[in-house]
Every structure is written in structure tokens, then in C-alpha cells.
Short mmCIF file of C-alpha atoms in Angstrom, two decimals:
data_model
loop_
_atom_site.label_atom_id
_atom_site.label_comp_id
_atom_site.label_asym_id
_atom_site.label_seq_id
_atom_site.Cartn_x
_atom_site.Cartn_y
_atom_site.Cartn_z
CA UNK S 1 209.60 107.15 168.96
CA UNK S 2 206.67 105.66 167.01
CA UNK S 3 203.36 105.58 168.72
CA UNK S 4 199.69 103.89 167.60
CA UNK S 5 196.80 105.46 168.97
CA UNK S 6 193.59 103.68 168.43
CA UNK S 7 194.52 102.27 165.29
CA UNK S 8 192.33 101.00 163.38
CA UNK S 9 192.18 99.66 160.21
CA UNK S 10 188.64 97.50 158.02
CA UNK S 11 189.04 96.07 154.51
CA UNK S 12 185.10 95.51 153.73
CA UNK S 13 183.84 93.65 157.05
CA UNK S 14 187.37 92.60 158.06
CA UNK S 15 188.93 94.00 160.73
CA UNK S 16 192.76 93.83 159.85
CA UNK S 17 194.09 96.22 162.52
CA UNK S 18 191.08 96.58 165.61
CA UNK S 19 192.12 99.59 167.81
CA UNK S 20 196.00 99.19 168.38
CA UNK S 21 197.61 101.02 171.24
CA UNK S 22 201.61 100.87 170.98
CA UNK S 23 204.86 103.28 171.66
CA UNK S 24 208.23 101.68 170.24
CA UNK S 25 211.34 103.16 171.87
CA UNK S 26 213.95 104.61 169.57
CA UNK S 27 217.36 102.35 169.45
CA UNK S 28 215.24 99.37 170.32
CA UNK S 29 214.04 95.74 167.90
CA UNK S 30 210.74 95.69 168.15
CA UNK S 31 209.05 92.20 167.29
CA UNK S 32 205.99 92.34 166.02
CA UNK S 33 204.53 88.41 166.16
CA UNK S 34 201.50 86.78 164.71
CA UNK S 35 199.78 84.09 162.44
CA UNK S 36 199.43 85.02 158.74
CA UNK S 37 196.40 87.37 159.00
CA UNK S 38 196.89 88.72 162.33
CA UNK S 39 197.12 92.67 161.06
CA UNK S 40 201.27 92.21 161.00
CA UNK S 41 201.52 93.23 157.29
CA UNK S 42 198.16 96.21 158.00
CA UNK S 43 200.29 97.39 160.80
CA UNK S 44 203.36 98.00 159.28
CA UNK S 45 201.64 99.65 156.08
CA UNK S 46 200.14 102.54 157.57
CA UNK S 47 203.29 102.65 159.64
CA UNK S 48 205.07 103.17 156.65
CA UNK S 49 202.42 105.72 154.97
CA UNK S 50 201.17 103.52 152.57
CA UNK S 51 197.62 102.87 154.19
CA UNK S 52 195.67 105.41 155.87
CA UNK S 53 194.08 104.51 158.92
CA UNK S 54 190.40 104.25 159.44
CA UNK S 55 190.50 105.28 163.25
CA UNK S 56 193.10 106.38 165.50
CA UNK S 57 196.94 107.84 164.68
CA UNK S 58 200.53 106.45 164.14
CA UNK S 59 203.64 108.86 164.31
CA UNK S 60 206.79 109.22 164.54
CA UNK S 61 208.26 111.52 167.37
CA UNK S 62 204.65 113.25 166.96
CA UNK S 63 204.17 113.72 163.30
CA UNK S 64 201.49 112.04 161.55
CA UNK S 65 203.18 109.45 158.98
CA UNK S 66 200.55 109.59 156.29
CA UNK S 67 200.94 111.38 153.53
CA UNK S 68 204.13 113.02 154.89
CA UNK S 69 206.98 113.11 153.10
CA UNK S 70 209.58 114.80 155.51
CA UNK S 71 208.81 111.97 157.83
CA UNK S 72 208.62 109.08 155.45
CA UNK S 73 212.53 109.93 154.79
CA UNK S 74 213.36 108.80 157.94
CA UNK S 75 212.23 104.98 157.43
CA UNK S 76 212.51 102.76 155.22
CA UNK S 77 210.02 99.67 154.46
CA UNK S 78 211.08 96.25 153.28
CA UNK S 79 207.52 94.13 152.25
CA UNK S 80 206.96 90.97 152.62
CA UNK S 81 206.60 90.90 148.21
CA UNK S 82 209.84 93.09 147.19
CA UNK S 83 208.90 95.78 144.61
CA UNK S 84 211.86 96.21 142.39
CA UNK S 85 212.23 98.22 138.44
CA UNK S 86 210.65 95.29 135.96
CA UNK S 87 214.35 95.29 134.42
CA UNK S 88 215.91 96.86 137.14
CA UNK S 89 219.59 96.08 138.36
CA UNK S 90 221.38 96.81 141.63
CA UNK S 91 222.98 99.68 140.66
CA UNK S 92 219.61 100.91 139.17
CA UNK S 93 218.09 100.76 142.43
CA UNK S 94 220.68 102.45 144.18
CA UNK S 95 220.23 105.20 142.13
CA UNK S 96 216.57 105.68 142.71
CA UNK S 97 217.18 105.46 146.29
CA UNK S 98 219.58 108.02 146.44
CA UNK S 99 216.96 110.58 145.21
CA UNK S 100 214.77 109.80 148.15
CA UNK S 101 216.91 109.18 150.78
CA UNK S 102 220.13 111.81 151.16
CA UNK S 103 222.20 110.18 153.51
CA UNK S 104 222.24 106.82 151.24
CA UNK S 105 226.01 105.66 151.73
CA UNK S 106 227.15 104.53 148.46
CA UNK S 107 230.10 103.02 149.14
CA UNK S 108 228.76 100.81 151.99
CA UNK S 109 226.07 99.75 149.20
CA UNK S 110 228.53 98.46 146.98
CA UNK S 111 230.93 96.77 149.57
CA UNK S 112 227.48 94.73 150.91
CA UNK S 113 226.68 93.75 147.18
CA UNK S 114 230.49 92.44 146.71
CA UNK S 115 230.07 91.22 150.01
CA UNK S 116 226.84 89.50 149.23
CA UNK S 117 228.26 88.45 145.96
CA UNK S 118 225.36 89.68 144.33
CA UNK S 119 226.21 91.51 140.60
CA UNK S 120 225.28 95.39 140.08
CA UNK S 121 224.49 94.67 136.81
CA UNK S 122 222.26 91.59 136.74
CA UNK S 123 218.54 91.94 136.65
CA UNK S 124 216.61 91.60 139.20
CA UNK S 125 214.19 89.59 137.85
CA UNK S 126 216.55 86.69 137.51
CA UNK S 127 217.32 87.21 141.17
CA UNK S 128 216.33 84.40 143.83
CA UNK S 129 213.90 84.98 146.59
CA UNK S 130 216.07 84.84 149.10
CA UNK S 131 218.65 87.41 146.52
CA UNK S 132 215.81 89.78 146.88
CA UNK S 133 215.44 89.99 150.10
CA UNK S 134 219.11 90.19 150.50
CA UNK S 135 218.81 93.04 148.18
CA UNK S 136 216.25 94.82 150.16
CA UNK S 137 217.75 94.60 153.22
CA UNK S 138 221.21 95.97 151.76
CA UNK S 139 219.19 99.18 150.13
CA UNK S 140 217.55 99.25 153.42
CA UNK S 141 220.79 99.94 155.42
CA UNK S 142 221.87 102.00 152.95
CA UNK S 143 219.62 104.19 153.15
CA UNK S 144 220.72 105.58 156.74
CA UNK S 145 217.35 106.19 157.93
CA UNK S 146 216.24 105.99 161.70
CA UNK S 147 214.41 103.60 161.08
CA UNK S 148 213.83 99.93 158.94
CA UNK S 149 210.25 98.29 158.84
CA UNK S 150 210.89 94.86 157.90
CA UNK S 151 208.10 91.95 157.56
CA UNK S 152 208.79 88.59 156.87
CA UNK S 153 212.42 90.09 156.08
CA UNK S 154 214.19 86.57 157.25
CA UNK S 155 211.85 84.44 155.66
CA UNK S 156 213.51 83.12 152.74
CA UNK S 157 216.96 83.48 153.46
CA UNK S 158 219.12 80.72 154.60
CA UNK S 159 220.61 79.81 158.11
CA UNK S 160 223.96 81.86 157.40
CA UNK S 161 222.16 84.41 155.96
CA UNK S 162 220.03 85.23 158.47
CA UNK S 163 222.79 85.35 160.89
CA UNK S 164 224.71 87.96 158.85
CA UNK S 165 221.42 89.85 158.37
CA UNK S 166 220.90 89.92 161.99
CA UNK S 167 224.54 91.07 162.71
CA UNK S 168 224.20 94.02 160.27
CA UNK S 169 221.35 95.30 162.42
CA UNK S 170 222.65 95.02 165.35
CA UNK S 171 225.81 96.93 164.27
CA UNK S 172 223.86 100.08 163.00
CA UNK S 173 222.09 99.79 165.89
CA UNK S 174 224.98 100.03 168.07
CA UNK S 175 226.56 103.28 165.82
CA UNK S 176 223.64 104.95 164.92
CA UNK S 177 220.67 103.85 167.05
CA UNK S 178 218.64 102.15 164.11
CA UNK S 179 215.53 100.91 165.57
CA UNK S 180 214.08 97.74 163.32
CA UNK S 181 210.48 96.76 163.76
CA UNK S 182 210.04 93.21 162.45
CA UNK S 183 207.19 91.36 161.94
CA UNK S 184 207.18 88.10 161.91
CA UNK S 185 205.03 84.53 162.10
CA UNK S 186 208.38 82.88 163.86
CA UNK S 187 208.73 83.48 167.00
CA UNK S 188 211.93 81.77 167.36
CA UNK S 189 213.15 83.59 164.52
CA UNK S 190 213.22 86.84 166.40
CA UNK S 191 214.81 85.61 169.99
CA UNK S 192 217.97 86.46 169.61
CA UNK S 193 217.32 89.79 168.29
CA UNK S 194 214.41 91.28 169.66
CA UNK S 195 214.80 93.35 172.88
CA UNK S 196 210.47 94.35 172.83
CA UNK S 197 207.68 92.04 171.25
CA UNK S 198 204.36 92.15 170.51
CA UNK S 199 201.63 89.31 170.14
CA UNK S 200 199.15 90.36 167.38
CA UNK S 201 195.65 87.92 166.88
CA UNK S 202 192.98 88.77 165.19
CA UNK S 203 193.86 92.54 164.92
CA UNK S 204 195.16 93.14 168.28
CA UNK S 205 197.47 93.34 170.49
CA UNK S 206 197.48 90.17 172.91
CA UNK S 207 200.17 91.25 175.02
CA UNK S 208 203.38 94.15 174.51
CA UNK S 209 206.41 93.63 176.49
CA UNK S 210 210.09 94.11 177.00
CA UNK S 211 212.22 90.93 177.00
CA UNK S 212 214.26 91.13 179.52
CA UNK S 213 211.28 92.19 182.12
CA UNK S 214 209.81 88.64 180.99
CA UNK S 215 212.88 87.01 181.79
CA UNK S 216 213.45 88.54 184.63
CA UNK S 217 210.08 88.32 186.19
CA UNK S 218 209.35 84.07 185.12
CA UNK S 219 211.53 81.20 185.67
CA UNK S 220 211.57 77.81 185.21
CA UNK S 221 213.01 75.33 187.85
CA UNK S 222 214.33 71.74 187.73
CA UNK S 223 214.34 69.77 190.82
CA UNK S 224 213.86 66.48 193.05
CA UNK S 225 212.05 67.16 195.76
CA UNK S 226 212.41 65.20 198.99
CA UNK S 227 209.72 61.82 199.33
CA UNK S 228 206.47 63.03 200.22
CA UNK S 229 206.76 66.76 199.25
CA UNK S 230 204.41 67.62 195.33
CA UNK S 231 205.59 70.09 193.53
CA UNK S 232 202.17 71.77 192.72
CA UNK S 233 201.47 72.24 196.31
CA UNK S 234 204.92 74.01 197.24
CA UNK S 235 203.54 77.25 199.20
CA UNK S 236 204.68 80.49 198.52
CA UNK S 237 205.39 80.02 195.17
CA UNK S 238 203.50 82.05 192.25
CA UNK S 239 203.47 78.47 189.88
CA UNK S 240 202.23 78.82 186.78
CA UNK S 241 202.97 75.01 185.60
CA UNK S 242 204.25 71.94 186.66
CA UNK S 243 205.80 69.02 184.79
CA UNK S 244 207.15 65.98 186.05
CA UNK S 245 209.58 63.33 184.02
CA UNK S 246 210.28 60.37 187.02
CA UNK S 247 211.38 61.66 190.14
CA UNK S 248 212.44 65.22 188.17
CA UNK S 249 210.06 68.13 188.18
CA UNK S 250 209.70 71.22 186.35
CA UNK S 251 208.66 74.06 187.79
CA UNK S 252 207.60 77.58 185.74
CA UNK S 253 207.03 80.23 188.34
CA UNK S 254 206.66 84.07 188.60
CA UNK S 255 208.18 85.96 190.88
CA UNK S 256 211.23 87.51 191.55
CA UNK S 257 214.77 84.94 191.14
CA UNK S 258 216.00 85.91 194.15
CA UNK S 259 212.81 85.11 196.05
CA UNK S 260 212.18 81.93 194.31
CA UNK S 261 215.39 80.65 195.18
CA UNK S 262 215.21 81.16 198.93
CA UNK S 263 211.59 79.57 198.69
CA UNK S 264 213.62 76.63 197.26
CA UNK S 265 215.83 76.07 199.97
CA UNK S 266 213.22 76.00 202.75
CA UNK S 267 212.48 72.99 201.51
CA UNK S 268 215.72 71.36 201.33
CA UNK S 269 215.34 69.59 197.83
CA UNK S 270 217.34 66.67 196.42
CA UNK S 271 218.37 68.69 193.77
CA UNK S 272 217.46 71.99 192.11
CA UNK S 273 218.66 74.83 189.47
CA UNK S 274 217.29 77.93 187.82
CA UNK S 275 217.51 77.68 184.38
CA UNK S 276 216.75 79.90 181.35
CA UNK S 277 213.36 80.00 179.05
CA UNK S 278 212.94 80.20 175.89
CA UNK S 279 211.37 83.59 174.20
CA UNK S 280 208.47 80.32 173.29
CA UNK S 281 208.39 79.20 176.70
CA UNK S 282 207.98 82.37 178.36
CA UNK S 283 205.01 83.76 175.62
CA UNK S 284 203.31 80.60 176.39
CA UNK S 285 203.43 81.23 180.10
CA UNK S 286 202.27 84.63 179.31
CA UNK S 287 199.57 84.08 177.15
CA UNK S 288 197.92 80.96 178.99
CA UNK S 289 197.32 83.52 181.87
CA UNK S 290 195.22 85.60 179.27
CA UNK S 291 193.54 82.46 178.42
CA UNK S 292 194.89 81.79 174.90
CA UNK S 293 197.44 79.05 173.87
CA UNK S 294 200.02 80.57 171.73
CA UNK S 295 200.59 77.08 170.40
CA UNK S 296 197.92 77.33 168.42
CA UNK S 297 198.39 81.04 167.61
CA UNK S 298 201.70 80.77 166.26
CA UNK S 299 202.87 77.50 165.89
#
């Protein structure tokens, strides 16, 4: 398990990372989400032992990450800029690796680069953006460690990419209990992935929650409601917001489903179903309770 206390981290007068509290279960994706100077990149640093934190502590299963190199072999961290040999090639890489990271699989490596269609023997530095990453991420995976630190690690690849990137984590996290932490400014990128996420602004941490507690404790209702009975005045209801398109409304509440629905029925609607939110929709629920608009925090 990795755990923040306190963390803290100033560049100058900035405060990149402002007292960070934060445990991230082992086998789990954690989703770390936030506009571009929200302490995403800060965060994952001294996660990964490259900063050293003003205040406060990160470990992993109770060892201090910085400047520790027995722990350090159990992640591996993909930046947002990829770091590569100046005339480095694939194979060069791999063989690097290898010295720091003993259970790096080399056959896997190559079958992902064939796979990839992405030549051992090219440089690098003639490499795409989007080859890079795919590079990165193939090292990273590799590498067998317990962990993979990725930021921005979807941004410039393309639609089927991504996919296949996605479906290679979930299958080592299936065999081997990977746990990915992933920071990203896209929270859509990270829906069908994530199983935790945090909401980083302005150095902290807005709000930290499993997914599927979210979903399972807001939903959003479409109905007609008989002549004469308003939506926003339906008792016993925990409603968060109300939307109305004609004689249709839409209903985000909180509460328990099975509850809501029997709420429902006392009052014999026209017409009415449950129907699922988006990872968006229910951060924007969330977050308008704490009084911010995530619109305008990540979108």
C-alpha cells in the first residue's frame, strides 16, 4: 500500500503539493485528476523518489520512498516528458532496465515491441510521441514491478491505442495484482479504468473516493410526473439537481437505489427509470456539494 502523510511540497512561494493525506490499496487503479498545475506531476515525483518532500511522508507498505533503493525497485515511473539514451534504441533500453529491475521479462518485451510494431533497432529519437509513450509503457510492464506511476501516460496515443494500453493493465492486474496510479487532466479518460480517484486543485485533495461507492450511493432519474406534482419538491428524496426537457425531468439524487425507487412509486409517475452516471456526472454532483464546479476545474 502507498500512503501520503502530510505531504507537502513548495517550489519558491508555490505551493505544488499543500499537505496531502492519501492510502492507495494494492491491486487497485488509482486516478489521480486535476488541471495542469494542480500538484499531479509534484505528487507522483516524490512518489517515485525523485523529489523529496518538504513536510510530511509517502511510503510504500511503510518504507520511506526517498532515497531508497530497495523500494524504488518495486515501481516503476512513466513521466509525462519520456527520458530515453540521446541515441538510444529499444533494445538499448531494455538492457538498462534489466540492470535495475530483476524480474524484467524479456521475452514479453520483445513480443509487445513486434506487437507494437515498433523496431529494436531504430532510434528513439526518430520515434513519435505517441511511439514513446508506447515505448514507456511496454518497458514499464516489463519491468514486473508492483507497481506503475503513470502521468499523462494516454495522452498522445490514439483511440486504439489507448484501448490496448488499458487492456494490458488490466491483465497484469488480474495475474499479478499491478496497482497503476494515473494521473491525469481527463477525466473521461480514466472511467473505464479507474476503480479509486482523486480530485487534486490547487495542491490538494478536493475529494478521494472509490468508484463504485459513488455509483452506488448517487443516481440519476428520468421521469414524467403526474399534472400538478414538481419534481424539486418530491419529499423524501436527498435531490441534489433537477432538470427538466418538456414534460421529462431529471432527477440526480443521493441515497440508497433501493430506497429511491420505492420513493418513486409512492407517487405513481407517468413514467420513470434509474439510469447510470457518468464518472463526469457523478464528480460534478460531488464537488458542487463542496462548493466548487468541476467544470471549470477540469474541463
Amino acid at each position: 500500500m502507498i500512503e501520503a502523510r502530510n505531504l507537502t511540497k513548495k517550489f519558491d512561494t508555490i505551493m505544488a503539493v499543500d499537505h496531502i493525506d492519501a492510502k492507495i490499496r494494492d491491486g487497485c487503479v488509482f486516478g489521480l485528476i486535476g488541471t495542469n498545475g494542480a500538484g499531479k506531476s509534484t505528487f507522483l515525483r516524490m512518489a517515485s523518489g525523485v523529489l523529496k518532500p518538504d513536510e510530511g511522508t509517502i511510503q510504500i507498505d511503510g518504507e520511506d520512498v526517498y532515497e531508497n533503493t530497495k523500494v524504488k525497485s518495486r515501481f516503476f515511473y512513466i513521466s509525462d516528458d519520456q527520458y530515453f539514451f540521446g541515441n538510444g534504441t529499444p533494445t538499448e533500453m531494455m538492457n538498462y532496465y534489466k540492470t535495475i529491475y530483476p524480474r524484467f521479462d524479456v521475452p514479453r518485451f520483445h513480443h509487445f515491441l513486434e506487437s507494437f510494431n515498433l523496431e529494436k533497432r531504430r532510434k528513439i529519437s526518430t520515434f513519435s510521441k505517441g511511439m514513446k509513450k508506447q515505448l514507456s509503457v511496454i518497458l514499464g510492464l516489463c519491468a514486473n514491478t508492483d507497481y506503475i506511476f503513470c502521468d499523462e501516460t494516454f495522452d498522445g496515443l490514439d483511440p486504439v491505442m489507448r484501448q490496448a494500453v488499458k487492456s494490458l493493465f488490466a491483465n497484469d492486474i488480474a495475474e499479478r495484482n499491478l496497482t497503476p496510479i494515473i494521473a491525469s487532466h481527463n477525466l473521461r479518460e480514466l472511467e473505464d479504468i479507474c476503480d479509486h480517484v482523486g480530485l487534486l486543485h490547487k495542491g490538494g485533495i478536493l475529494l478521494s473516493k472509490d468508484l463504485d461507492d459513488m455509483k452506488l450511493n448517487i443516481h440519476k432519474i428520468q421521469c414524467v410526473l403526474r399534472p400538478g406534482t414538481e419534481a424539486e419538491k418530491l419529499e423524501g428524496l436527498d435531490i441534489l439537481k433537477v432538470e427538466h426537457r418538456g414534460s421529462l425531468s431529471t432527477i440526480t439524487v443521493r441515497g440508497k437505489r433501493e430506497e429511491i425507487e420505492a420513493h418513486m412509486h409512492s407517487y405513481e409517475p407517468i413514467f420513470f427509470e434509474m439510469i447510470p452516471l457518468s464518472l463526469e456526472e457523478i464528480f460534478i454532483s460531488e464537488t458542487e456539494v463542496a462548493g466548487y464546479d468541476i467544470k471549470k476545474l477540469i474541463f
